[in-house]
Structure formats: C-alpha cells, structure tokens
PDB file of C-alpha atoms in Angstrom:
ATOM      1  CA  GLY A 112     128.826 106.269  78.946  1.00  0.00           C
ATOM      2  CA  ALA A 113     125.115 106.367  78.106  1.00  0.00           C
ATOM      3  CA  VAL A 114     124.037 103.413  80.202  1.00  0.00           C
ATOM      4  CA  VAL A 115     120.391 102.477  80.587  1.00  0.00           C
ATOM      5  CA  SER A 116     119.537 100.217  83.495  1.00  0.00           C
ATOM      6  CA  GLN A 117     116.323  98.218  83.520  1.00  0.00           C
ATOM      7  CA  HIS A 118     114.968  96.364  86.534  1.00  0.00           C
ATOM      8  CA  PRO A 119     113.968  93.661  87.135  1.00  0.00           C
ATOM      9  CA  SER A 120     115.544  91.513  84.463  1.00  0.00           C
ATOM     10  CA  TRP A 121     112.837  88.918  84.895  1.00  0.00           C
ATOM     11  CA  VAL A 122     109.633  88.622  86.874  1.00  0.00           C
ATOM     12  CA  ILE A 123     106.959  85.979  87.344  1.00  0.00           C
ATOM     13  CA  CYS A 124     103.577  87.081  88.602  1.00  0.00           C
ATOM     14  CA  LYS A 125     100.117  85.656  89.030  1.00  0.00           C
ATOM     15  CA  SER A 126      97.262  86.599  86.775  1.00  0.00           C
ATOM     16  CA  GLY A 127      95.419  89.674  88.039  1.00  0.00           C
ATOM     17  CA  THR A 128      98.359  91.261  89.799  1.00  0.00           C
ATOM     18  CA  SER A 129     100.325  94.316  88.695  1.00  0.00           C
ATOM     19  CA  VAL A 130     103.997  94.520  87.866  1.00  0.00           C
ATOM     20  CA  LYS A 131     106.237  97.582  87.737  1.00  0.00           C
ATOM     21  CA  ILE A 132     109.317  97.790  85.538  1.00  0.00           C
ATOM     22  CA  GLU A 133     111.890 100.530  86.046  1.00  0.00           C
ATOM     23  CA  CYS A 134     114.104 102.141  83.443  1.00  0.00           C
ATOM     24  CA  ARG A 135     116.917 104.427  84.537  1.00  0.00           C
ATOM     25  CA  SER A 136     119.446 106.467  82.617  1.00  0.00           C
ATOM     26  CA  LEU A 137     122.539 106.187  84.783  1.00  0.00           C
ATOM     27  CA  ASP A 138     124.894 108.799  83.409  1.00  0.00           C
ATOM     28  CA  PHE A 139     122.742 111.100  81.365  1.00  0.00           C
ATOM     29  CA  GLN A 140     119.400 112.835  81.505  1.00  0.00           C
ATOM     30  CA  ALA A 141     116.645 111.590  79.274  1.00  0.00           C
ATOM     31  CA  THR A 142     113.638 113.796  78.635  1.00  0.00           C
ATOM     32  CA  THR A 143     112.242 111.043  76.461  1.00  0.00           C
ATOM     33  CA  MET A 144     112.296 107.314  76.946  1.00  0.00           C
ATOM     34  CA  PHE A 145     110.702 104.614  74.832  1.00  0.00           C
ATOM     35  CA  TRP A 146     109.047 101.352  75.802  1.00  0.00           C
ATOM     36  CA  TYR A 147     109.044  98.371  73.464  1.00  0.00           C
ATOM     37  CA  ARG A 148     107.551  94.935  73.563  1.00  0.00           C
ATOM     38  CA  GLN A 149     109.147  91.975  71.868  1.00  0.00           C
ATOM     39  CA  PHE A 150     107.476  88.632  71.226  1.00  0.00           C
ATOM     40  CA  PRO A 151     109.647  85.544  70.764  1.00  0.00           C
ATOM     41  CA  LYS A 152     111.640  85.631  67.551  1.00  0.00           C
ATOM     42  CA  GLN A 153     109.995  88.867  66.511  1.00  0.00           C
ATOM     43  CA  SER A 154     111.022  92.473  66.198  1.00  0.00           C
ATOM     44  CA  LEU A 155     110.535  95.232  68.726  1.00  0.00           C
ATOM     45  CA  MET A 156     107.164  96.923  68.752  1.00  0.00           C
ATOM     46  CA  LEU A 157     107.071 100.475  70.030  1.00  0.00           C
ATOM     47  CA  MET A 158     104.440 100.706  72.765  1.00  0.00           C
ATOM     48  CA  ALA A 159     104.780 104.264  73.953  1.00  0.00           C
ATOM     49  CA  THR A 160     106.969 107.299  74.256  1.00  0.00           C
ATOM     50  CA  SER A 161     107.534 108.431  77.804  1.00  0.00           C
ATOM     51  CA  ASN A 162     107.952 112.162  78.303  1.00  0.00           C
ATOM     52  CA  GLU A 163     109.351 113.621  81.510  1.00  0.00           C
ATOM     53  CA  GLY A 164     106.754 115.677  83.315  1.00  0.00           C
ATOM     54  CA  SER A 165     103.914 114.958  80.936  1.00  0.00           C
ATOM     55  CA  LYS A 166     101.678 112.148  79.763  1.00  0.00           C
ATOM     56  CA  ALA A 167     103.073 109.337  77.717  1.00  0.00           C
ATOM     57  CA  THR A 168     102.218 109.023  74.056  1.00  0.00           C
ATOM     58  CA  TYR A 169     100.877 105.580  73.237  1.00  0.00           C
ATOM     59  CA  GLU A 170     101.014 103.828  69.901  1.00  0.00           C
ATOM     60  CA  GLN A 171      97.836 102.745  68.228  1.00  0.00           C
ATOM     61  CA  GLY A 172      96.436  99.575  69.715  1.00  0.00           C
ATOM     62  CA  VAL A 173      98.277  99.842  73.028  1.00  0.00           C
ATOM     63  CA  GLU A 174      95.953 100.076  76.019  1.00  0.00           C
ATOM     64  CA  LYS A 175      97.033 103.052  78.105  1.00  0.00           C
ATOM     65  CA  ASP A 176      95.040 101.885  81.109  1.00  0.00           C
ATOM     66  CA  LYS A 177      96.749  98.532  81.079  1.00  0.00           C
ATOM     67  CA  PHE A 178     100.276  99.784  80.496  1.00  0.00           C
ATOM     68  CA  LEU A 179     100.747 102.737  82.806  1.00  0.00           C
ATOM     69  CA  ILE A 180     103.815 104.840  82.164  1.00  0.00           C
ATOM     70  CA  ASN A 181     105.240 107.383  84.557  1.00  0.00           C
ATOM     71  CA  HIS A 182     108.277 109.534  83.818  1.00  0.00           C
ATOM     72  CA  ALA A 183     108.676 111.422  87.061  1.00  0.00           C
ATOM     73  CA  SER A 184     112.289 112.521  86.656  1.00  0.00           C
ATOM     74  CA  LEU A 185     114.898 113.004  83.980  1.00  0.00           C
ATOM     75  CA  THR A 186     116.482 109.667  84.823  1.00  0.00           C
ATOM     76  CA  LEU A 187     113.569 107.366  85.589  1.00  0.00           C
ATOM     77  CA  SER A 188     110.608 106.016  83.684  1.00  0.00           C
ATOM     78  CA  THR A 189     108.382 103.204  84.914  1.00  0.00           C
ATOM     79  CA  LEU A 190     106.038 100.852  83.098  1.00  0.00           C
ATOM     80  CA  THR A 191     103.325  99.207  85.174  1.00  0.00           C
ATOM     81  CA  VAL A 192     101.454  96.291  83.691  1.00  0.00           C
ATOM     82  CA  THR A 193      98.132  96.369  85.508  1.00  0.00           C
ATOM     83  CA  SER A 194      95.934  93.337  86.101  1.00  0.00           C
ATOM     84  CA  ALA A 195      98.361  91.200  84.167  1.00  0.00           C
ATOM     85  CA  HIS A 196      97.139  88.225  82.166  1.00  0.00           C
ATOM     86  CA  PRO A 197      99.080  85.409  80.491  1.00  0.00           C
ATOM     87  CA  GLU A 198      98.845  87.160  77.136  1.00  0.00           C
ATOM     88  CA  ASP A 199     100.882  90.019  78.621  1.00  0.00           C
ATOM     89  CA  SER A 200     103.822  87.658  78.997  1.00  0.00           C
ATOM     90  CA  SER A 201     106.576  89.092  76.866  1.00  0.00           C
ATOM     91  CA  PHE A 202     109.982  90.736  76.788  1.00  0.00           C
ATOM     92  CA  TYR A 203     109.772  94.454  77.574  1.00  0.00           C
ATOM     93  CA  ILE A 204     112.639  96.763  76.672  1.00  0.00           C
ATOM     94  CA  CYS A 205     113.147 100.431  77.417  1.00  0.00           C
ATOM     95  CA  SER A 206     115.435 102.862  75.672  1.00  0.00           C
ATOM     96  CA  ALA A 207     116.547 106.444  75.965  1.00  0.00           C
ATOM     97  CA  ARG A 208     118.139 108.951  73.674  1.00  0.00           C
ATOM     98  CA  VAL A 209     121.072 111.120  74.712  1.00  0.00           C
ATOM     99  CA  GLY A 210     120.032 114.679  73.939  1.00  0.00           C
ATOM    100  CA  THR A 211     117.006 115.619  71.888  1.00  0.00           C
ATOM    101  CA  SER A 212     118.366 115.304  68.370  1.00  0.00           C
ATOM    102  CA  GLY A 213     116.480 112.776  66.327  1.00  0.00           C
ATOM    103  CA  ASP A 214     119.646 111.377  64.810  1.00  0.00           C
ATOM    104  CA  SER A 215     121.082 110.408  68.160  1.00  0.00           C
ATOM    105  CA  PRO A 216     121.032 106.653  68.658  1.00  0.00           C
ATOM    106  CA  LEU A 217     118.941 105.007  71.301  1.00  0.00           C
ATOM    107  CA  HIS A 218     120.538 103.259  74.229  1.00  0.00           C
ATOM    108  CA  PHE A 219     118.708 100.211  75.470  1.00  0.00           C
ATOM    109  CA  GLY A 220     118.195  98.523  78.784  1.00  0.00           C
ATOM    110  CA  ASN A 221     118.755  94.779  78.963  1.00  0.00           C
ATOM    111  CA  GLY A 222     115.051  94.084  78.992  1.00  0.00           C
ATOM    112  CA  THR A 223     112.575  92.491  81.393  1.00  0.00           C
ATOM    113  CA  ARG A 224     111.159  89.033  80.812  1.00  0.00           C
ATOM    114  CA  LEU A 225     107.607  89.021  82.195  1.00  0.00           C
ATOM    115  CA  THR A 226     105.834  85.713  82.728  1.00  0.00           C
ATOM    116  CA  VAL A 227     102.241  85.771  83.921  1.00  0.00           C
ATOM    117  CA  THR A 228     100.940  82.481  85.296  1.00  0.00           C
TER     118      THR A 228
ATOM    119  CA  ALA B  69     105.611 107.266  57.144  1.00  0.00           C
ATOM    120  CA  GLN B  70     109.012 105.742  57.370  1.00  0.00           C
ATOM    121  CA  SER B  71     109.540 102.007  57.171  1.00  0.00           C
ATOM    122  CA  VAL B  72     112.333  99.496  56.937  1.00  0.00           C
ATOM    123  CA  THR B  73     112.495  96.058  55.350  1.00  0.00           C
ATOM    124  CA  GLN B  74     115.083  93.455  56.184  1.00  0.00           C
ATOM    125  CA  LEU B  75     115.175  91.165  53.225  1.00  0.00           C
ATOM    126  CA  ASP B  76     116.303  87.984  54.977  1.00  0.00           C
ATOM    127  CA  SER B  77     114.780  86.540  58.128  1.00  0.00           C
ATOM    128  CA  HIS B  78     117.892  84.448  58.660  1.00  0.00           C
ATOM    129  CA  VAL B  79     121.385  84.195  57.195  1.00  0.00           C
ATOM    130  CA  SER B  80     123.835  81.358  57.710  1.00  0.00           C
ATOM    131  CA  VAL B  81     127.573  81.703  57.043  1.00  0.00           C
ATOM    132  CA  SER B  82     130.698  79.782  57.884  1.00  0.00           C
ATOM    133  CA  GLU B  83     133.215  81.220  60.289  1.00  0.00           C
ATOM    134  CA  GLY B  84     135.770  83.321  58.439  1.00  0.00           C
ATOM    135  CA  THR B  85     133.518  84.067  55.458  1.00  0.00           C
ATOM    136  CA  PRO B  86     131.884  87.422  54.663  1.00  0.00           C
ATOM    137  CA  VAL B  87     128.583  88.533  56.153  1.00  0.00           C
ATOM    138  CA  LEU B  88     125.902  90.474  54.277  1.00  0.00           C
ATOM    139  CA  LEU B  89     122.664  91.486  55.982  1.00  0.00           C
ATOM    140  CA  ARG B  90     120.325  93.403  53.721  1.00  0.00           C
ATOM    141  CA  CYS B  91     118.131  96.353  54.610  1.00  0.00           C
ATOM    142  CA  ASN B  92     115.956  98.653  52.511  1.00  0.00           C
ATOM    143  CA  TYR B  93     114.248 101.707  53.882  1.00  0.00           C
ATOM    144  CA  SER B  94     111.496 104.118  52.971  1.00  0.00           C
ATOM    145  CA  SER B  95     111.523 107.728  54.093  1.00  0.00           C
ATOM    146  CA  SER B  96     110.137 111.017  52.812  1.00  0.00           C
ATOM    147  CA  TYR B  97     112.892 112.937  54.593  1.00  0.00           C
ATOM    148  CA  SER B  98     116.597 112.573  55.128  1.00  0.00           C
ATOM    149  CA  PRO B  99     116.638 109.517  57.346  1.00  0.00           C
ATOM    150  CA  SER B 100     118.922 108.454  60.112  1.00  0.00           C
ATOM    151  CA  LEU B 101     119.697 104.763  59.876  1.00  0.00           C
ATOM    152  CA  PHE B 102     121.063 102.424  62.488  1.00  0.00           C
ATOM    153  CA  TRP B 103     122.050  98.796  62.915  1.00  0.00           C
ATOM    154  CA  TYR B 104     121.619  97.164  66.298  1.00  0.00           C
ATOM    155  CA  VAL B 105     122.579  93.690  67.488  1.00  0.00           C
ATOM    156  CA  GLN B 106     120.692  91.672  70.082  1.00  0.00           C
ATOM    157  CA  HIS B 107     122.036  88.608  71.802  1.00  0.00           C
ATOM    158  CA  PRO B 108     119.518  86.190  73.375  1.00  0.00           C
ATOM    159  CA  ASN B 109     117.460  87.703  76.204  1.00  0.00           C
ATOM    160  CA  LYS B 110     119.522  90.867  76.123  1.00  0.00           C
ATOM    161  CA  GLY B 111     118.961  94.476  75.236  1.00  0.00           C
ATOM    162  CA  LEU B 112     120.233  95.963  72.033  1.00  0.00           C
ATOM    163  CA  GLN B 113     123.677  97.266  71.258  1.00  0.00           C
ATOM    164  CA  LEU B 114     124.363  99.908  68.639  1.00  0.00           C
ATOM    165  CA  LEU B 115     126.661  98.677  65.877  1.00  0.00           C
ATOM    166  CA  LEU B 116     126.730 101.791  63.734  1.00  0.00           C
ATOM    167  CA  LYS B 117     124.707 104.750  62.521  1.00  0.00           C
ATOM    168  CA  TYR B 118     124.302 106.876  59.425  1.00  0.00           C
ATOM    169  CA  THR B 119     123.222 110.485  59.833  1.00  0.00           C
ATOM    170  CA  SER B 120     123.879 112.221  56.490  1.00  0.00           C
ATOM    171  CA  ALA B 121     127.665 112.349  56.756  1.00  0.00           C
ATOM    172  CA  ALA B 122     129.896 109.785  55.046  1.00  0.00           C
ATOM    173  CA  THR B 123     127.899 107.162  53.176  1.00  0.00           C
ATOM    174  CA  LEU B 124     130.227 104.345  54.244  1.00  0.00           C
ATOM    175  CA  VAL B 125     129.900 103.936  57.960  1.00  0.00           C
ATOM    176  CA  LYS B 126     132.231 101.880  60.096  1.00  0.00           C
ATOM    177  CA  GLY B 127     130.996 100.393  63.327  1.00  0.00           C
ATOM    178  CA  ILE B 128     132.132  98.198  66.132  1.00  0.00           C
ATOM    179  CA  ASN B 129     133.385  94.621  65.859  1.00  0.00           C
ATOM    180  CA  GLY B 130     134.467  95.056  62.239  1.00  0.00           C
ATOM    181  CA  PHE B 131     131.011  95.785  60.849  1.00  0.00           C
ATOM    182  CA  GLU B 132     130.303  98.462  58.305  1.00  0.00           C
ATOM    183  CA  ALA B 133     127.349  99.622  56.243  1.00  0.00           C
ATOM    184  CA  GLU B 134     126.925 101.695  53.112  1.00  0.00           C
ATOM    185  CA  PHE B 135     124.084 104.152  52.609  1.00  0.00           C
ATOM    186  CA  LYS B 136     122.885 104.099  48.998  1.00  0.00           C
ATOM    187  CA  LYS B 137     120.183 106.656  48.402  1.00  0.00           C
ATOM    188  CA  SER B 138     119.539 105.583  44.826  1.00  0.00           C
ATOM    189  CA  GLU B 139     118.799 102.064  46.020  1.00  0.00           C
ATOM    190  CA  THR B 140     117.271 103.093  49.370  1.00  0.00           C
ATOM    191  CA  SER B 141     119.501 100.513  50.971  1.00  0.00           C
ATOM    192  CA  PHE B 142     121.686 100.298  54.052  1.00  0.00           C
ATOM    193  CA  HIS B 143     123.225  96.827  53.976  1.00  0.00           C
ATOM    194  CA  LEU B 144     125.432  95.612  56.818  1.00  0.00           C
ATOM    195  CA  THR B 145     128.653  93.790  56.018  1.00  0.00           C
ATOM    196  CA  LYS B 146     131.629  92.216  57.713  1.00  0.00           C
ATOM    197  CA  PRO B 147     134.618  90.728  55.879  1.00  0.00           C
ATOM    198  CA  SER B 148     135.048  87.711  58.139  1.00  0.00           C
ATOM    199  CA  ALA B 149     132.433  86.215  60.440  1.00  0.00           C
ATOM    200  CA  HIS B 150     133.245  85.131  63.964  1.00  0.00           C
ATOM    201  CA  MET B 151     131.290  82.695  66.084  1.00  0.00           C
ATOM    202  CA  SER B 152     130.488  85.490  68.510  1.00  0.00           C
ATOM    203  CA  ASP B 153     128.655  87.357  65.733  1.00  0.00           C
ATOM    204  CA  ALA B 154     125.765  84.906  65.925  1.00  0.00           C
ATOM    205  CA  ALA B 155     122.823  87.034  67.060  1.00  0.00           C
ATOM    206  CA  GLU B 156     119.754  88.936  65.870  1.00  0.00           C
ATOM    207  CA  TYR B 157     120.394  92.090  63.867  1.00  0.00           C
ATOM    208  CA  PHE B 158     117.945  94.949  63.459  1.00  0.00           C
ATOM    209  CA  CYS B 159     117.963  97.723  60.900  1.00  0.00           C
ATOM    210  CA  VAL B 160     116.311 100.872  62.223  1.00  0.00           C
ATOM    211  CA  VAL B 161     115.128 104.089  60.578  1.00  0.00           C
ATOM    212  CA  SER B 162     114.276 107.417  62.119  1.00  0.00           C
ATOM    213  CA  ASP B 163     113.206 110.665  60.493  1.00  0.00           C
ATOM    214  CA  ARG B 164     111.525 113.891  61.457  1.00  0.00           C
ATOM    215  CA  GLY B 165     108.364 112.914  59.647  1.00  0.00           C
ATOM    216  CA  GLY B 166     107.713 110.319  62.309  1.00  0.00           C
ATOM    217  CA  GLY B 167     108.640 112.619  65.162  1.00  0.00           C
ATOM    218  CA  PHE B 168     111.992 110.849  65.254  1.00  0.00           C
ATOM    219  CA  LYS B 169     110.414 107.637  66.458  1.00  0.00           C
ATOM    220  CA  THR B 170     112.652 104.714  65.711  1.00  0.00           C
ATOM    221  CA  ILE B 171     111.077 102.059  63.521  1.00  0.00           C
ATOM    222  CA  PHE B 172     112.576  98.589  63.589  1.00  0.00           C
ATOM    223  CA  GLY B 173     112.882  96.098  60.807  1.00  0.00           C
ATOM    224  CA  ALA B 174     111.743  92.540  61.430  1.00  0.00           C
ATOM    225  CA  GLY B 175     115.260  91.416  62.205  1.00  0.00           C
ATOM    226  CA  THR B 176     117.733  88.995  60.663  1.00  0.00           C
ATOM    227  CA  ARG B 177     119.043  86.044  62.608  1.00  0.00           C
ATOM    228  CA  LEU B 178     122.698  85.396  61.807  1.00  0.00           C
ATOM    229  CA  PHE B 179     123.982  81.854  62.239  1.00  0.00           C
ATOM    230  CA  VAL B 180     127.714  81.208  62.127  1.00  0.00           C
ATOM    231  CA  LYS B 181     128.928  77.673  61.467  1.00  0.00           C
ATOM    232  CA  ALA B 182     132.262  76.443  62.674  1.00  0.00           C
TER     233      ALA B 182
END
C-alpha cells in the first residue's frame, strides 16, 4: 500500500517551454504533498508543500511563478516548470504522507529527470 | 529549527562486514526520525522510523537504528553488508516546530566491495 506514482520519469524540453510533472497517490488520499529538487550527488531540497484546495507553501528562495503547483484533488498534485532554462535541469521528486500525523513517514514517487536543452 | 547532520559523506565496507552510518539531529521538540534509501535515479524507500516508542528500531533488509537522546544520535546499522545495499542513505528529522516538514541530511553514499 501507500504508492505514489510520478510521471513522467524523464523529460527533455527546449529552453523557454513549460513542463508539467504529475504526482498521484494511488491507494490513499493525500491532503498534503511535497515537492523536492535534487542536484547530482546532493540531498533533497524541499521546494514547496502542496495543499489540496489551497495555495502551495513555497520554501524561501523558490520562485513560485516559475514552479507552479496545483493540488486539485486528494490524489493529484502537479508541478509545472514554466519557461524552463538549462539551470532548471534537475531531478524532481514528490512525496505524500498517509494521514495528517507528523510522525507518519513520507512515501515517494520515483522522481522525474528534467533536462532542458 | 530542526536539523540533521550525517557525519560521513561516504562509507565503504566489504561484503559481509558490519555497516554503520552516522546521524546526529537537532530538535527543540520530540522528533520523529527516519532513514531512507535511494538507489540511482530512483525515489526513496523508507527503511525505518522512530516515533517515541522503542528506542531500538528494526527496519527492512536487516537494518536497524538506535535513538539516543543523550547523544542526539540516530545511527543506522546492519550486521552484514550485501552488495545490494550499495546506495545513498538519508537521515530525516521531522517535528512539530517545523510544521512537520521533513528535513533531510546531506546523505551518505554506501559502497560495498566484493
């Protein structure tokens, strides 16, 4: 149980275009999902917390207009990288928590490798 | 604010020998602590978690970790390494002071030699 599906697993796009990444909780409802970015050989950096039915909460230094997050249902959150540039190339990972208790572990998608040419 | 420090960026062991991955945390509240493993270009898999119950926590694949409040540590161990254990390991802390956001350590790369 507690499967998080992330799509696509990899994407290559041209500079200036936008890319949408989907994160779905397959067998549970997630009122909150989290989006992380991971640079090569580095740890995960929390970008934003996605809240169902309300605006996402962004971490300091993350451009909300560049990384648009929509959490339209209890099982789907999307991250759109707008006007992508090569420096946005990275590994993006989403996660969701079963229930609302803070001591519940996160369940992660398999990540999306974004390459901007 | 909570934080977590993984003391080794990489650890190398021989197959069949013990594994020790070190983690220290900082938290003003009773923290929840987790260890996750990440294989190349993959998402993260939960190995084990501590949430104020037993201080010695057993996880999957033979891993275990001990919560030591006096030392603010949560080291991950395994008696005998297997080649398939080679991966990146992350220690993670979460507490109510941070709104239960999960904060990741920098990670430890485990190499297993045949």
